C-alpha atoms as an extended CHARMM CRD file, in Angstrom:
* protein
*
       136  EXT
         1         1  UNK       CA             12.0830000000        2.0060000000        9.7080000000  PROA      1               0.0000000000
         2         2  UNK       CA             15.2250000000        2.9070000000        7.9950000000  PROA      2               0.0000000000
         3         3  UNK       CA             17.1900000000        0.6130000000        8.5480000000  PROA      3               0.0000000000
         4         4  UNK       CA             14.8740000000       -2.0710000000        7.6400000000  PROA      4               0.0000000000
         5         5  UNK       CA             14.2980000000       -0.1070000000        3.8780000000  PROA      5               0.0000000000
         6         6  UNK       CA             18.3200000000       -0.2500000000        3.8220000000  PROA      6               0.0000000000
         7         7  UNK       CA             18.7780000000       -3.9090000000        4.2190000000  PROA      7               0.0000000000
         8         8  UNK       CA             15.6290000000       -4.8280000000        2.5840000000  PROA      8               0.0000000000
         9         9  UNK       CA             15.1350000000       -5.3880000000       -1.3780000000  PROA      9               0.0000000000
        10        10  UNK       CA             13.7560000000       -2.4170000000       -2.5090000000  PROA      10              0.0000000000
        11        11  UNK       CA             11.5410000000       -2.5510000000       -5.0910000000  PROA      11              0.0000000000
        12        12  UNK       CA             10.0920000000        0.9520000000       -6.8440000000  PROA      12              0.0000000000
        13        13  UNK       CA              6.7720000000        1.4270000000       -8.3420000000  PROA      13              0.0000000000
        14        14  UNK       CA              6.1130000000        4.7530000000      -10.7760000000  PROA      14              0.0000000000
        15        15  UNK       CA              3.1820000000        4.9830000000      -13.2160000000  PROA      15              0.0000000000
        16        16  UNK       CA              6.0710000000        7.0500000000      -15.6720000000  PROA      16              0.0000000000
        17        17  UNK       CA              7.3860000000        3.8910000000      -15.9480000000  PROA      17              0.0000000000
        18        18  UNK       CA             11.2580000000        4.7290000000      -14.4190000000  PROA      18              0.0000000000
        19        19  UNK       CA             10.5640000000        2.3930000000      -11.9990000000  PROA      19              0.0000000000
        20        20  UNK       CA             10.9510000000       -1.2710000000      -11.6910000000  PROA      20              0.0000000000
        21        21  UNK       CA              7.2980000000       -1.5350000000      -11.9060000000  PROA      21              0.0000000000
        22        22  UNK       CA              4.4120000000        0.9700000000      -13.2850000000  PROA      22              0.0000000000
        23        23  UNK       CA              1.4710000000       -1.1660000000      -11.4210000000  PROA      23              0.0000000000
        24        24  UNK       CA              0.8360000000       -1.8000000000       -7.5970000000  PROA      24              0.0000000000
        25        25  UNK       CA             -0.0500000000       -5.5960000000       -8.6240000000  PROA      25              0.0000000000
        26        26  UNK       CA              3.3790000000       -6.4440000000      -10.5980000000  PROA      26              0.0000000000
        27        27  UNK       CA              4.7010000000       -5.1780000000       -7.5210000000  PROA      27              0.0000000000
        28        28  UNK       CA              2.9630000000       -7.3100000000       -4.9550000000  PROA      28              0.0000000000
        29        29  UNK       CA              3.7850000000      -10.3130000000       -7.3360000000  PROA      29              0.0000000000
        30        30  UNK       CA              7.5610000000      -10.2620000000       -7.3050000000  PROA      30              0.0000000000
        31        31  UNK       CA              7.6330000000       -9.0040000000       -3.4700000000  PROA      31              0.0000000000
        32        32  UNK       CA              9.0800000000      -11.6330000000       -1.1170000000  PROA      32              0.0000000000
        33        33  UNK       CA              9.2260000000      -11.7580000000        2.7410000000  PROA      33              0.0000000000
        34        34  UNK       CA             10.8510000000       -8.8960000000        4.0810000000  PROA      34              0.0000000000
        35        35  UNK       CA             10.3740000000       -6.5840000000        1.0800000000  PROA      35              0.0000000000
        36        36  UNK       CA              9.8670000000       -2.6170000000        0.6920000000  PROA      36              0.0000000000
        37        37  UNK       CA              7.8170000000       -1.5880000000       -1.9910000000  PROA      37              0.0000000000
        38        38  UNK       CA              8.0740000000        2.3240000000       -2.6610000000  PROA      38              0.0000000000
        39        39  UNK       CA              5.5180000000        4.1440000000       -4.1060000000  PROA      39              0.0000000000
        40        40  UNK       CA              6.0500000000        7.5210000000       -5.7820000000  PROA      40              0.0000000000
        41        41  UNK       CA              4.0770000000        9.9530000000       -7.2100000000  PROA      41              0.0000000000
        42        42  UNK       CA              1.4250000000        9.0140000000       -9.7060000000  PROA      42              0.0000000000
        43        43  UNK       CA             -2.3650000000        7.8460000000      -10.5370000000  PROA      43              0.0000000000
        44        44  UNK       CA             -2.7210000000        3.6200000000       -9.6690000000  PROA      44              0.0000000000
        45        45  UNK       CA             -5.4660000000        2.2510000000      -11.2560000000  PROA      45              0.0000000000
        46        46  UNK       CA             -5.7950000000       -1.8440000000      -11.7700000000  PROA      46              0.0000000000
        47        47  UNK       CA             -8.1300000000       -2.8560000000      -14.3110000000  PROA      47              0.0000000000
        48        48  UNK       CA            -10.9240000000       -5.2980000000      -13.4610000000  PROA      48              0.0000000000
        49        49  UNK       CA            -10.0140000000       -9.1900000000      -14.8170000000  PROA      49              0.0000000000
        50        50  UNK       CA            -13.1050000000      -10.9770000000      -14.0680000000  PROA      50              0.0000000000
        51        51  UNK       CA            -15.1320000000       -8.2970000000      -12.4870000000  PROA      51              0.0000000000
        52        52  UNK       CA            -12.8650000000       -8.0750000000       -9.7430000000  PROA      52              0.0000000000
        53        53  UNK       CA            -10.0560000000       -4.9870000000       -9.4400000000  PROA      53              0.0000000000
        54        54  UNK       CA             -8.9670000000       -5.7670000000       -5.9240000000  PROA      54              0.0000000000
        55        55  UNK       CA             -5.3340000000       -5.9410000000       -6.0570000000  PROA      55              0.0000000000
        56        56  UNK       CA             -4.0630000000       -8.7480000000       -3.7090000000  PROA      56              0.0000000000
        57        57  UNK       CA             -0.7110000000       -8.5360000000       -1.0870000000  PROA      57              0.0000000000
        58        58  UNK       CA              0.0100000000      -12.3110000000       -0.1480000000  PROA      58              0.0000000000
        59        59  UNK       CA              3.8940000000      -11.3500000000        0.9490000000  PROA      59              0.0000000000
        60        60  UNK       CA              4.0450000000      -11.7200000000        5.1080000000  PROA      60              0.0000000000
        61        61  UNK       CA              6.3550000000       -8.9090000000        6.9850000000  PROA      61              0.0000000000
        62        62  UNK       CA              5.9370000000       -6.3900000000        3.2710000000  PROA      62              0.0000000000
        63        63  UNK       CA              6.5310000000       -2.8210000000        3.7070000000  PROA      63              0.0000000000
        64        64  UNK       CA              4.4910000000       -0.6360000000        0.9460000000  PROA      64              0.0000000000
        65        65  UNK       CA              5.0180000000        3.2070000000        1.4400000000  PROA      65              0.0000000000
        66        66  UNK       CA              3.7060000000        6.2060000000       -0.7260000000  PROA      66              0.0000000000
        67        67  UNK       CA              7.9040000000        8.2970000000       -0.7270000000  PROA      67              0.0000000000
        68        68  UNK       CA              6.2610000000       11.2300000000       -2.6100000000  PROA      68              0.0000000000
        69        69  UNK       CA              3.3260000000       13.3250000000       -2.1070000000  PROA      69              0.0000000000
        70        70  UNK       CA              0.1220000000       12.4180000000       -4.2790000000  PROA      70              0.0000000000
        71        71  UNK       CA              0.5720000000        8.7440000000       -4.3120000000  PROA      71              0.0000000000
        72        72  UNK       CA             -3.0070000000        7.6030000000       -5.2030000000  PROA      72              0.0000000000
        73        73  UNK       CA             -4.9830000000        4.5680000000       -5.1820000000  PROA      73              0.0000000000
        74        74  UNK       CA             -7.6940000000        3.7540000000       -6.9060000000  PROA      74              0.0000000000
        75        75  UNK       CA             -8.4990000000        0.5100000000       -6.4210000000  PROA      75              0.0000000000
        76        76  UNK       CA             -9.0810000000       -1.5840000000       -3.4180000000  PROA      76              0.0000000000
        77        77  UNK       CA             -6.3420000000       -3.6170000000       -2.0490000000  PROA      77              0.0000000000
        78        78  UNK       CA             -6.4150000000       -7.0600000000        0.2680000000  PROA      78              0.0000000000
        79        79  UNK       CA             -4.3650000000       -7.8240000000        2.3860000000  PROA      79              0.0000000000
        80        80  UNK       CA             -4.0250000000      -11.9110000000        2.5620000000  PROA      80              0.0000000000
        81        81  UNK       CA             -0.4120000000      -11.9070000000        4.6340000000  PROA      81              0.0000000000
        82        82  UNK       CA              0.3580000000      -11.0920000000        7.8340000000  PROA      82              0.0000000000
        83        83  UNK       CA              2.4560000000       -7.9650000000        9.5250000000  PROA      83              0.0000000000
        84        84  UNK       CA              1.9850000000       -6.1090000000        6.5870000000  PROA      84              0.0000000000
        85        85  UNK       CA              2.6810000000       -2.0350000000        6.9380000000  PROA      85              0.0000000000
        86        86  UNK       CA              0.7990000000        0.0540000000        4.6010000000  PROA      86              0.0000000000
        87        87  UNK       CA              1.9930000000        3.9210000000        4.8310000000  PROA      87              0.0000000000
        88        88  UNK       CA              1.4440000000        7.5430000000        3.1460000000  PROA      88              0.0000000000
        89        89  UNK       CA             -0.6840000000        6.3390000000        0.2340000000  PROA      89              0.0000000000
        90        90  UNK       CA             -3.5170000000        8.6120000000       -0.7780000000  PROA      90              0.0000000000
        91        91  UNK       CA             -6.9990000000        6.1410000000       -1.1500000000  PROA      91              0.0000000000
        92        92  UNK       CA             -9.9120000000        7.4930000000       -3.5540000000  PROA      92              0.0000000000
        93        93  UNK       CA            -13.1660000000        6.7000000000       -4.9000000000  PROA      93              0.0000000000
        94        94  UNK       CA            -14.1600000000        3.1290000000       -3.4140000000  PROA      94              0.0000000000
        95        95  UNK       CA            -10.8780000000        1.6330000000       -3.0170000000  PROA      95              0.0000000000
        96        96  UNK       CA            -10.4660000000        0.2940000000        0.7610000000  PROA      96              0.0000000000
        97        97  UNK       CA             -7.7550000000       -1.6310000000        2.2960000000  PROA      97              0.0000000000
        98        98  UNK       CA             -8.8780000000       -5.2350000000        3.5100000000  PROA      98              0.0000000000
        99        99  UNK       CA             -6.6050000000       -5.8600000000        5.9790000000  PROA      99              0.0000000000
       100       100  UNK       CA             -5.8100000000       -9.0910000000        7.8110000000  PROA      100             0.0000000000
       101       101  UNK       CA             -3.4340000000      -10.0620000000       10.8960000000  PROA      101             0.0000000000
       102       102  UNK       CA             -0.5960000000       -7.6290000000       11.8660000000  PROA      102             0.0000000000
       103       103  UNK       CA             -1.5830000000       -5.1370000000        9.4230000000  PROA      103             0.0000000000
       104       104  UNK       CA             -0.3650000000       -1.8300000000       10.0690000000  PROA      104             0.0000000000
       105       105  UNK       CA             -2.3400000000        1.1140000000        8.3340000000  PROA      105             0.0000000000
       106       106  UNK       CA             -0.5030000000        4.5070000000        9.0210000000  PROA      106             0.0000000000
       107       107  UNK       CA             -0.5540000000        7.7880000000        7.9120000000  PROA      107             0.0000000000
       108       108  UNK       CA             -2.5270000000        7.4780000000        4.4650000000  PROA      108             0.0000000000
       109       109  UNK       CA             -5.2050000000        9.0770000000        3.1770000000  PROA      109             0.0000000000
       110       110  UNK       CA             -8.7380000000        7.9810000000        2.7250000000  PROA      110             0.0000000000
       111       111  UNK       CA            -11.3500000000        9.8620000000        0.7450000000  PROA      111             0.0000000000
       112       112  UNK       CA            -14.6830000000        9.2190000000       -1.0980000000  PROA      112             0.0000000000
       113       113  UNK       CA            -14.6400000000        5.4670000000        0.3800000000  PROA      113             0.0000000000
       114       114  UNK       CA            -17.4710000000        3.9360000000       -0.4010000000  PROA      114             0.0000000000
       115       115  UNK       CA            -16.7420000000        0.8960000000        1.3210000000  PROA      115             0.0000000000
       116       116  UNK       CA            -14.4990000000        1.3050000000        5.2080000000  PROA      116             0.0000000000
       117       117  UNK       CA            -11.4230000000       -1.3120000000        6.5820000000  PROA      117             0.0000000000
       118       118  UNK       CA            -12.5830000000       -5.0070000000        6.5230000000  PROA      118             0.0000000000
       119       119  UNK       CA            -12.1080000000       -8.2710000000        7.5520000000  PROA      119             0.0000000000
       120       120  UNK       CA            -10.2460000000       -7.3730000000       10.5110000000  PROA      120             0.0000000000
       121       121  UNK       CA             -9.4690000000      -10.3230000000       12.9350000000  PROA      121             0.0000000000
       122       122  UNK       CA             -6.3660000000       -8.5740000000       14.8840000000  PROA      122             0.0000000000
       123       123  UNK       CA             -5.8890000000       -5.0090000000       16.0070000000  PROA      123             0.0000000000
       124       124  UNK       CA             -4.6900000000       -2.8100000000       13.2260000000  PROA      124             0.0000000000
       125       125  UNK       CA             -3.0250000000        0.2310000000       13.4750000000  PROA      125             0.0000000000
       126       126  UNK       CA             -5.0700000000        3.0530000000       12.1340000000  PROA      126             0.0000000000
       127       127  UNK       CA             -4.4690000000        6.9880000000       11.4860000000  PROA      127             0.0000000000
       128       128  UNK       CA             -6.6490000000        8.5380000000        8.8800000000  PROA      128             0.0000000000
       129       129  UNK       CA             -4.0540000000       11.6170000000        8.0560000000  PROA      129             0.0000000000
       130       130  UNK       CA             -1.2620000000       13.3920000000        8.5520000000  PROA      130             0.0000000000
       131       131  UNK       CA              2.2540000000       13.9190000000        7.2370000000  PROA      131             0.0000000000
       132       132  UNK       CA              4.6430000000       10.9420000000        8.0620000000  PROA      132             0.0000000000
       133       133  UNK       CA              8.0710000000       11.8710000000        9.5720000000  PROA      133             0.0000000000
       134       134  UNK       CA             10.9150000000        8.7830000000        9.5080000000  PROA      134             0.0000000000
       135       135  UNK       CA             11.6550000000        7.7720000000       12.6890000000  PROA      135             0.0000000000
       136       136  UNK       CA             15.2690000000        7.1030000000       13.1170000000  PROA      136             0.0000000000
């Protein structure tokens, strides 16, 4: 994992605005193949365009990882790519991951979910909790 976040681009996302991005969806947008996007600490919201506030990942082999405690999401997010690692992100209030093939759920947090995982057509990799640890 860390060496793929070391030759990787990087790109940061904090709501404080220090980051390269303050939103989850700018993020997604300027992501390419082979990206990590690093989440830290901070409230992620998306507001509905349309009546729709899913928040869409169309990058294949992206990397998206809550760095700091208290990551959370509030709003649901698609996955529309494939291998696709989503890990140590904090998920509230009816937001949901939709995941699709290769997607790799790990370590995050789900609670108050209205709605579960969907639209699974390959095995995902699911653990509901727990601290993640780097493996080297």
């Amino acid at each position: 994992m860390l060496s793929g976040l070391l030759f990787s681009n990087v790109i940061t996302v904090d709501d404080d605005g220090t980051a390269d991005y303050t939103n989850l969806n700018d993020a997604f947008n300027a992501s390419a193949s082979g990206d990590s996007i690093l989440v830290y600490q901070g409230i992620y919201t998306h507001p509905a365009v349309g009546g729709n506030n899913s928040v869409y990942i169309n990058t294949s082999n992206l990397t998206l990882l809550g760095i700091e405690d208290g990551a959370e999401v509030y709003h649901p997010i698609i996955v529309d790519a494939s291998n696709v690692t989503i890990r140590s992100l904090n998920f509230y209030d009816g937001s949901y991951i939709g995941a699709s093939n290769g997607t790799k759920i790990i370590n995050n947090i789900f609670q108050n979910i209205y709605k579960s995982l969907s639209r699974l057509e390959q095995p995902v990799v699911r653990h509901a909790t727990g601290p993640w640890l780097p493996t080297i």
